[in-house]
XYZ file of C-alpha atoms in Angstrom:
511
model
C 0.000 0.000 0.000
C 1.289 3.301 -0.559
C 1.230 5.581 2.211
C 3.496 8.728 1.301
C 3.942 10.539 -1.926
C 7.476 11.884 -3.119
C 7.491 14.824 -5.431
C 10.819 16.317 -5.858
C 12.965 15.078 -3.196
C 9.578 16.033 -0.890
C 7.635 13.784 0.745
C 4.308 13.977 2.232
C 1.362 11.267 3.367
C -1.191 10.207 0.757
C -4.740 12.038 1.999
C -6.422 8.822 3.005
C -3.353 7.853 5.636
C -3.214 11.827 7.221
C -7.140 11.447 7.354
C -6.610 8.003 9.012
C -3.591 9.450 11.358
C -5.620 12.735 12.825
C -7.189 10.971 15.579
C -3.913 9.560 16.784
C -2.343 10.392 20.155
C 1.239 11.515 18.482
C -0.346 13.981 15.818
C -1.940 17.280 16.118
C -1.966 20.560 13.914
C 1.719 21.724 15.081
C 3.027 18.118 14.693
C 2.061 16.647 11.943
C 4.339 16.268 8.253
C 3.750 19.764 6.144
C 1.422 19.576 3.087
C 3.118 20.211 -0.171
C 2.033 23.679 -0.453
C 2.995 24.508 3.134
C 6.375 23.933 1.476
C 7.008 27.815 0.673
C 9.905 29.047 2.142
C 12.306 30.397 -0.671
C 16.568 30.993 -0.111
C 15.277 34.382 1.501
C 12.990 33.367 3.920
C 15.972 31.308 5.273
C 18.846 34.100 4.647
C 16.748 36.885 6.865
C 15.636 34.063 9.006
C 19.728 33.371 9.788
C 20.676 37.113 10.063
C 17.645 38.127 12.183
C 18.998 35.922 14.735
C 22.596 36.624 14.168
C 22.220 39.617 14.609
C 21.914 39.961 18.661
C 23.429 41.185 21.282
C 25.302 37.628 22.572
C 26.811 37.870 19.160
C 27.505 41.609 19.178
C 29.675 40.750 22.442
C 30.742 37.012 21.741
C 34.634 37.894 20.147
C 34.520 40.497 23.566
C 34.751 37.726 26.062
C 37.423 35.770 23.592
C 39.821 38.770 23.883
C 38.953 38.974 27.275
C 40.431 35.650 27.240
C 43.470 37.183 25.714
C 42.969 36.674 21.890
C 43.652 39.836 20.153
C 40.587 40.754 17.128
C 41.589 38.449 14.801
C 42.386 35.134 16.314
C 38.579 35.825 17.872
C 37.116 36.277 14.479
C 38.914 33.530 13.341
C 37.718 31.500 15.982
C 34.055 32.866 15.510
C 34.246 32.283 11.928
C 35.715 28.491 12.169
C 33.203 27.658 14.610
C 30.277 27.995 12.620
C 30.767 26.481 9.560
C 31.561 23.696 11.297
C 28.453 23.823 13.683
C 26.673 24.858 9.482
C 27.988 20.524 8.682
C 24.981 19.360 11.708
C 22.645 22.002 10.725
C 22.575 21.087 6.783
C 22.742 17.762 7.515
C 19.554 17.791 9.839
C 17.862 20.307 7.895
C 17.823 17.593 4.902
C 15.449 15.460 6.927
C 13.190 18.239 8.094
C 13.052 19.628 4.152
C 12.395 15.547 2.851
C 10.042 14.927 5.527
C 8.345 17.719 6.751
C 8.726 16.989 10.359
C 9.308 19.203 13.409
C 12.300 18.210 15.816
C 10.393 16.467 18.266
C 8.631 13.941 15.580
C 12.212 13.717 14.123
C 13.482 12.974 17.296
C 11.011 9.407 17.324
C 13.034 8.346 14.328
C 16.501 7.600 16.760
C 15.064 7.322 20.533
C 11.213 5.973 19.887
C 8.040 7.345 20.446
C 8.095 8.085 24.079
C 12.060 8.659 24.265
C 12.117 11.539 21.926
C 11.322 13.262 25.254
C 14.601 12.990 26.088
C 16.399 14.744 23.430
C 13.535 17.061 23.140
C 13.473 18.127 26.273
C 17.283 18.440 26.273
C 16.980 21.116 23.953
C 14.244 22.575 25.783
C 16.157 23.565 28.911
C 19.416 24.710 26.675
C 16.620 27.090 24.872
C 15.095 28.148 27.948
C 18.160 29.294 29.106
C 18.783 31.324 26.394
C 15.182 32.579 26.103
C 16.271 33.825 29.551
C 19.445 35.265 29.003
C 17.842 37.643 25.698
C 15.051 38.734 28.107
C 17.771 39.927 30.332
C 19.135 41.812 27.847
C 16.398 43.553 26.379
C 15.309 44.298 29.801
C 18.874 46.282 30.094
C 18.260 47.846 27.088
C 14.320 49.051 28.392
C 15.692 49.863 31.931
C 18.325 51.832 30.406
C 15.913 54.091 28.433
C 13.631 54.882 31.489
C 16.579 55.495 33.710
C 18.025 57.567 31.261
C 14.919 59.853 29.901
C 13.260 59.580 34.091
C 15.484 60.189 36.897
C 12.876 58.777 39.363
C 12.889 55.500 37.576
C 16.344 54.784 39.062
C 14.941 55.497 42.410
C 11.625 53.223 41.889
C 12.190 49.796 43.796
C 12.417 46.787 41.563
C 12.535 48.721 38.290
C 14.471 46.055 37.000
C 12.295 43.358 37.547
C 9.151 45.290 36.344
C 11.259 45.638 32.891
C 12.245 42.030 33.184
C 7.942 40.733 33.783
C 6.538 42.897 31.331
C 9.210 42.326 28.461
C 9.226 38.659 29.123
C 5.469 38.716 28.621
C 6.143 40.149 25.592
C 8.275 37.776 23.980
C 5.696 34.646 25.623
C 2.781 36.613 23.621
C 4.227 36.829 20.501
C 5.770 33.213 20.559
C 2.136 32.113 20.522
C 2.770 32.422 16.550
C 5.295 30.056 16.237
C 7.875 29.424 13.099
C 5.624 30.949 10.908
C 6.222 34.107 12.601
C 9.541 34.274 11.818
C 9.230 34.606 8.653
C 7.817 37.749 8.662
C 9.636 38.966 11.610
C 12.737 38.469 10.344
C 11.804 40.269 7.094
C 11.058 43.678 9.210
C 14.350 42.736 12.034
C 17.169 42.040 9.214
C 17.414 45.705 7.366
C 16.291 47.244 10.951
C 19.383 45.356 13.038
C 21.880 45.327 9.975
C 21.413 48.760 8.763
C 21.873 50.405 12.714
C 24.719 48.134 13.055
C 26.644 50.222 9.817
C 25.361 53.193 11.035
C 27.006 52.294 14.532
C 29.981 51.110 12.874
C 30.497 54.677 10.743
C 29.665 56.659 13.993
C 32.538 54.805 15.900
C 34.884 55.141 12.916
C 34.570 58.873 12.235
C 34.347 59.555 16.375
C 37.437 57.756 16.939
C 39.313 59.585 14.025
C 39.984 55.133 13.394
C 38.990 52.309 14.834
C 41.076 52.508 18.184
C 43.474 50.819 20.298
C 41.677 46.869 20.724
C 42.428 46.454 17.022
C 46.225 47.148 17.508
C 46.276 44.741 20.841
C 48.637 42.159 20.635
C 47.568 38.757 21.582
C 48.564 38.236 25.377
C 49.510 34.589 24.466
C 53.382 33.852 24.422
C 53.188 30.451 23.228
C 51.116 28.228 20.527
C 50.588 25.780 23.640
C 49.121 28.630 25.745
C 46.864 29.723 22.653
C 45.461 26.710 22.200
C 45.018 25.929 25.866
C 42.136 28.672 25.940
C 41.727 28.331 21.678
C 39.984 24.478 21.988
C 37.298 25.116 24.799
C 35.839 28.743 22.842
C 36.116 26.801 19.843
C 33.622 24.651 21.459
C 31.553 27.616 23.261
C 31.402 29.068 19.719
C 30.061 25.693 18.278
C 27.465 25.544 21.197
C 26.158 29.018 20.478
C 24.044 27.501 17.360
C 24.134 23.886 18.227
C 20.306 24.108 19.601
C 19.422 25.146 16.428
C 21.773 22.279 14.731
C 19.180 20.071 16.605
C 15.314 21.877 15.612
C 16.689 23.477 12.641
C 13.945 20.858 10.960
C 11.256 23.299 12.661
C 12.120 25.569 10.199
C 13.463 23.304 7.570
C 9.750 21.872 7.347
C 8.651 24.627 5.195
C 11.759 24.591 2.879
C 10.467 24.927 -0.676
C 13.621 22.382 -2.156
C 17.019 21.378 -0.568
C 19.229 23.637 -2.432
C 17.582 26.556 -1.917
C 17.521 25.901 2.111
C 21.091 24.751 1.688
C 22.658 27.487 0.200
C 20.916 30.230 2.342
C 22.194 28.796 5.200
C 25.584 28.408 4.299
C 25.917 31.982 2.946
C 24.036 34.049 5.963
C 25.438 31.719 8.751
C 29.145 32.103 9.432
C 29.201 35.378 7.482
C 26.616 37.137 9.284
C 28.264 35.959 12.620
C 32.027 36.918 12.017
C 30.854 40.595 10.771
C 28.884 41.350 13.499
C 31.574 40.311 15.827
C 33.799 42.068 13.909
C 31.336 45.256 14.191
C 31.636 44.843 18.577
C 35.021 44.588 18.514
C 35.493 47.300 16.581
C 32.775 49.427 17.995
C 34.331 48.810 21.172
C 37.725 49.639 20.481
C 36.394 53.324 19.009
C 34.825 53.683 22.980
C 38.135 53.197 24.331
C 39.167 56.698 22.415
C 35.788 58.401 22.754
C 34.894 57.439 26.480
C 38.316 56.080 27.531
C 37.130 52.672 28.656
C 35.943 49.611 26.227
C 32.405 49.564 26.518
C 31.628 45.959 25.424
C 27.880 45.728 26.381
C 25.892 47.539 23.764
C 23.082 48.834 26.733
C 26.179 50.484 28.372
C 27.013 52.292 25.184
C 23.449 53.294 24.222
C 23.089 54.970 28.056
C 25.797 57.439 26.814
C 23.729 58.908 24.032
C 20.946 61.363 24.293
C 17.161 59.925 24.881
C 16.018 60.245 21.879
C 18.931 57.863 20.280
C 18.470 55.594 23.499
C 15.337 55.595 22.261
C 15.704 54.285 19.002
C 18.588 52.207 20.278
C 16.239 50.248 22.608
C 13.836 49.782 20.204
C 16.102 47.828 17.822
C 17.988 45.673 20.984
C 14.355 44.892 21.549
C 13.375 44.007 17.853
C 16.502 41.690 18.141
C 16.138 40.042 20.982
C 12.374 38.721 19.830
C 13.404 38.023 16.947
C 16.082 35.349 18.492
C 13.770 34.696 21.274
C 11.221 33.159 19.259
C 13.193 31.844 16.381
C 15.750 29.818 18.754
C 14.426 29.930 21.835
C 11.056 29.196 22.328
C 9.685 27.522 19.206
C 11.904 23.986 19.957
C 10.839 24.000 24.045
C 7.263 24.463 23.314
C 7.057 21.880 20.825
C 8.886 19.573 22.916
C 6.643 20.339 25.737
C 3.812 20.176 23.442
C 4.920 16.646 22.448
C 4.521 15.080 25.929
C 1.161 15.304 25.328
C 0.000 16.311 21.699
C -4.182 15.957 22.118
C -3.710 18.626 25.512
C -1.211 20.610 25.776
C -1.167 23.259 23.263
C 1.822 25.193 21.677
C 1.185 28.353 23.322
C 0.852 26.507 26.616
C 4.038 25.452 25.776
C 5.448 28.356 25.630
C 4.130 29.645 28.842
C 5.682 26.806 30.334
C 8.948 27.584 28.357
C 9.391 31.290 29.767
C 8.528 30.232 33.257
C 11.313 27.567 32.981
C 13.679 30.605 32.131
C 12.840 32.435 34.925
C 14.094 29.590 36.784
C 17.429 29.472 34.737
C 18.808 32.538 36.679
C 19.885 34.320 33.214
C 21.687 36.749 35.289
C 23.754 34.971 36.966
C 24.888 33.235 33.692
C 25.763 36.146 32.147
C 27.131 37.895 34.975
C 30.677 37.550 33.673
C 32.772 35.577 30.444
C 33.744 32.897 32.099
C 29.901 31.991 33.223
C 28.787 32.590 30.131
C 31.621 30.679 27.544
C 33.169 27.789 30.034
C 29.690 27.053 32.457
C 26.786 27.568 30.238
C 28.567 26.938 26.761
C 30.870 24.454 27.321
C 28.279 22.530 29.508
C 25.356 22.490 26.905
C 27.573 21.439 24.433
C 28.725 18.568 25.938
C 25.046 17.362 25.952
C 23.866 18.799 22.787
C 26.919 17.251 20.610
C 26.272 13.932 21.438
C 22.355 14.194 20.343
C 23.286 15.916 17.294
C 25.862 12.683 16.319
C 22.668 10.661 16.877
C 20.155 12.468 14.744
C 23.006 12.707 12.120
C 23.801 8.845 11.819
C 20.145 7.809 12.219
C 19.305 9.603 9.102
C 22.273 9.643 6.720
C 23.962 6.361 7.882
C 21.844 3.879 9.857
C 18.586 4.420 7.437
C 19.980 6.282 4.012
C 17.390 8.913 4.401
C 14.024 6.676 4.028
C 11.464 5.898 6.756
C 8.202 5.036 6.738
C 6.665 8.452 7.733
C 3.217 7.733 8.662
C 4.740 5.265 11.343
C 6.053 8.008 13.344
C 2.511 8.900 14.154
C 1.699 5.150 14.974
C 2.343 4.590 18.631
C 2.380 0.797 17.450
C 4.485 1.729 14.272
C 8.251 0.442 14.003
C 9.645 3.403 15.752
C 8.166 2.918 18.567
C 10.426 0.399 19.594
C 10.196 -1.735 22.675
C 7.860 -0.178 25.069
C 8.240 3.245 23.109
C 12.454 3.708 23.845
C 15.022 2.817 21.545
C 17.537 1.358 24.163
C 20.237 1.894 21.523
C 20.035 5.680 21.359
C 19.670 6.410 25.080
C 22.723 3.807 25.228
C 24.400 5.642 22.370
C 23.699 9.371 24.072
C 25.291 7.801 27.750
C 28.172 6.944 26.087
C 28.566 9.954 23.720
C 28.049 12.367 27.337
C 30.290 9.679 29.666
C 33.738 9.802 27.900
C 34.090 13.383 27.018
C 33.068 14.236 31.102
C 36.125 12.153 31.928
C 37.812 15.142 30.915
C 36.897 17.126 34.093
C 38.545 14.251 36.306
C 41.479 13.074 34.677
C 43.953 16.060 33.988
C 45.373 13.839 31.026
C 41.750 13.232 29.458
C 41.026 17.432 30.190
C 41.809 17.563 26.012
C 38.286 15.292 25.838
C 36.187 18.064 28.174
C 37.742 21.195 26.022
C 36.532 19.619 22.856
C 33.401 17.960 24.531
C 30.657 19.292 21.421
C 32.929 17.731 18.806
C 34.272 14.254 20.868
C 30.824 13.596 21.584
C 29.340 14.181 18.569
C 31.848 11.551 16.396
C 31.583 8.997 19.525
C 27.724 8.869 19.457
C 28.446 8.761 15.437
C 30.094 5.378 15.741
C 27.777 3.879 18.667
C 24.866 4.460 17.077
C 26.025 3.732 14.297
C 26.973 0.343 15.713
C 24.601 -0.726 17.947
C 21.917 -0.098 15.249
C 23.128 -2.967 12.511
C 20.738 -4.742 11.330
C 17.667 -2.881 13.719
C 14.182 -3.919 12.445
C 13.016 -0.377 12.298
C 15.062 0.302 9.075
C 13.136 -0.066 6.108
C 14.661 -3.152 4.085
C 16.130 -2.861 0.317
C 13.138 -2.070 -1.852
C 10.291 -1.045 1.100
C 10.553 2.408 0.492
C 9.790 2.076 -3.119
C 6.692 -0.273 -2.164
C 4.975 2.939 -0.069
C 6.220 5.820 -1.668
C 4.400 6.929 -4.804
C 6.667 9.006 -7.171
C 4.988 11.904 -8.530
C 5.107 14.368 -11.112
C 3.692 18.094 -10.490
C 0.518 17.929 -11.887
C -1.621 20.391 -9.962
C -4.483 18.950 -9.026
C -7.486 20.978 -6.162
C -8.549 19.249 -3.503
C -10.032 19.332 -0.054
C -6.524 19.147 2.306
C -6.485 15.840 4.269
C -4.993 17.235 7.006
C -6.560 20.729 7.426
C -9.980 20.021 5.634
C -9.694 23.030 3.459
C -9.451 23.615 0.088
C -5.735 23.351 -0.853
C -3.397 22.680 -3.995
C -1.765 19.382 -4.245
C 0.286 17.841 -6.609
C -0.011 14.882 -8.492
């Protein structure tokens, strides 16, 4: 029987098996595969989609807390720049399944750990986006609090001005999550030319002020020694990686809508690591200007915007605000609400989700976290990544190397379908994610092994690789030679209206 339907390198359930599939436990509206035509998003959509979140104020001061570290500009923007193409390898690779499939993350996430321990992944990238949805609260609070103290003396003097910022501007970003990923998409169409064009006019400003761009950018490095370099080199490597390895992980959230594989592909791998490394380069160079105008480096954007007059602290907030929701919902609060959303798909709704997601940040303490560098790139980056890389191996050698990219997708809505598993866990991912975690954490107890730690993202990412890949030969949940062509019709585009199975309206599929 044929079940799914692939139409350029797309596939998507026949009407009759979506029909049959909506009253099961696993599918609702925000979880089931994407109809053909819900396949829209074009190179752009993916391009803004990148530099609307790139374009923030962790990034803005990310190559700060590496010189901080004692790299001088360019070893930091070389270490920016490195990291994310390779964190850009997990992220295409992922995305392919989300574009094929249509599937969020936590559906994806059945495929390698079974129907009921996708949770666990899921949820592990819930609390990593959490934190973060926490930590660009904080800042746009700063930003807010800066204006009012700024423009109304008494506002400095009113008690717990702070936290008022912090309640009403994380209500904010909870309200307009409700949207979800499609949201995005038009947000990031208003936030890219907002964020990118004030970040050249900031960049000009600092220039001509400084009469150059200052002293940072003639700062020798402080390291003597290619040993010492690398000593501090390996472990913001690895905080740099972590920085976009949540998204390496839900980037099939977004991927879902792709309208083809290239054009998702070569979006990504334009706007990424470009977009990252000159908008680091714009902080550090911004900041070395301060060091001539105000005679200190002003790192933190807020503290530079309270030096202007109201009306540019004005605009200025606005903008730190536009940024932070636009990185709030796009990689912070979509992936934890679906995951949430997944424990339970018939009850708990996305937005609920997402309620749950901000109060879960609250919880995260996002200022202590970013209360200095070495919170911030060794604690909460370096941890994360330890957990995250391993997952990410996982989801990587599931699809491209365990099952060849083909699976049955109507039987990840099945909760008595193959990938369900025994009792709804796949032992051999939760076996290959303990291992993957285990050996890089020996790092942090045997001095010799510390390499392991430093490098945790990337150890545990190729260790998982290989267990996985291992302990899943010969697994009867892949689909044997020749099944895939047995429920897969291949189709033509032939349009062809018709009621949608799935949403019951009229819609446009192709035959």
């Amino acid at each position: 029987m044929k079940t799914q339907i692939e139409q350029n390198g797309i596939v998507t359930l026949t009407p009759e098996v979506a029909n049959g599939l909506s009253g099961s436990d696993m599918w609702n509206d925000d979880l089931r595969p994407t109809t053909m035509k819900e396949h829209s998003w074009k190179g752009m959509n993916f391009a803004t989609l990148w530099i609307g979140m790139c374009l923030c104020i962790p990034s803005y001061t990310m190559a700060s807390g590496l010189i901080s570290l004692g790299m001088n500009w360019w070893q930091a923007i070389g270490t920016i720049f490195l990291g994310n193409v390779i964190v850009l390898i997990p992220i295409l690779l992922n995305s392919h399944a989300g574009t094929k499939f249509g599937i969020p993350y936590p559906v994806f996430a059945r495929l390698w750990f079974g129907s009921k321990g996708a949770h666990i992944p899921a949820l592990a990238r819930a609390i990593v986006a959490a934190g973060w949805f926490g930590i660009n609260t904080w800042i746009g609070t700063g930003a807010i609090d800066t204006l009012l103290s700024a423009s109304f003396p008494a506002w400095r003097n009113l008690s717990g001005h702070t936290a008022i910022i912090f309640a009403l501007f994380w209500g904010l970003n909870v309200v307009v999550a409700y949207k979800g990923p499609q949201a995005m998409k038009v947000l990031g169409l208003i936030a890219t030319p907002i964020v990118g064009i004030a970040s050249i006019i900031l960049l000009i400003w600092a220039y001509t002020n400084a009469g150059g761009w200052g002293p940072i950018l003639d700062t020798p490095s402080k390291f003597t020694t290619t040993g010492a370099f690398l000593k501090v080199f390996f472990p913001a490597l690895t905080g740099v990686i972590a920085f976009w390895a949540t998204l390496a992980l839900n980037i099939p959230d977004f991927c879902r809508y792709a309208k083809s594989q290239k054009s998702q592909m070569l979006a990504q791998s334009f706007s990424l690591p470009l977009t990252m490394s000159i908008f680091s380069f714009i902080g550090i160079a911004v900041t070395s200007a301060t060091v001539v105008i105000f005679g200190t480096a002003l790192w933190d954007p807020v503290q530079l915007l309270s030096k202007f007059p109201p009306y540019i602290i004005f605009l200025g907030t606005l903008i730190i605000v536009i940024a932070s929701l636009t990185i709030n919902v796009g990689a912070n609060i979509v992936a934890p609400a679906r995951a949430i959303e997944n424990l339970n798909p018939k009850r708990i709704t996305f937005g609920l989700g997402a309620l749950i997601t901000g109060i879960f940040a609250i919880l995260m303490q996002p200022w202590y976290i970013m209360e200095n560098f070495g919170n911030y790139i060794f604690g909460w980056l370096g941890t994360y990544g330890a957990l995250l890389g391993p997952i990410d191996g996982i989801a990587i050698a599931d699809y491209w190397l365990v099952r060849k990219r083909q699976m049955a997708l109507n039987e990840l809505y099945d909760v008595n379908g193959r990938y369900s598993y025994t009792s709804g866990f796949n032992k051999n991912g939760v076996y290959a994610l303990i291992i993957g975690v285990a050996i890089p954490v020996l790092g942090l107890f045997i001095p010799g092994l510390r390499f392991l730690w430093d490098n945790a993202w990337t150890f545990g990412l190729f260790i998982s690789i290989i267990a996985y890949t291992y302990l899943m030969r010969g697994d009867k949940s892949v689909l044997k030679p020749g099944e895939y062509e047995k429920i897969t019709s291949f189709k033509t585009s032939t349009p062809d209206n018709k009621p949608d199975a799935v949403t019951g309206k009229e819609t446009e599929f192709f035959y």
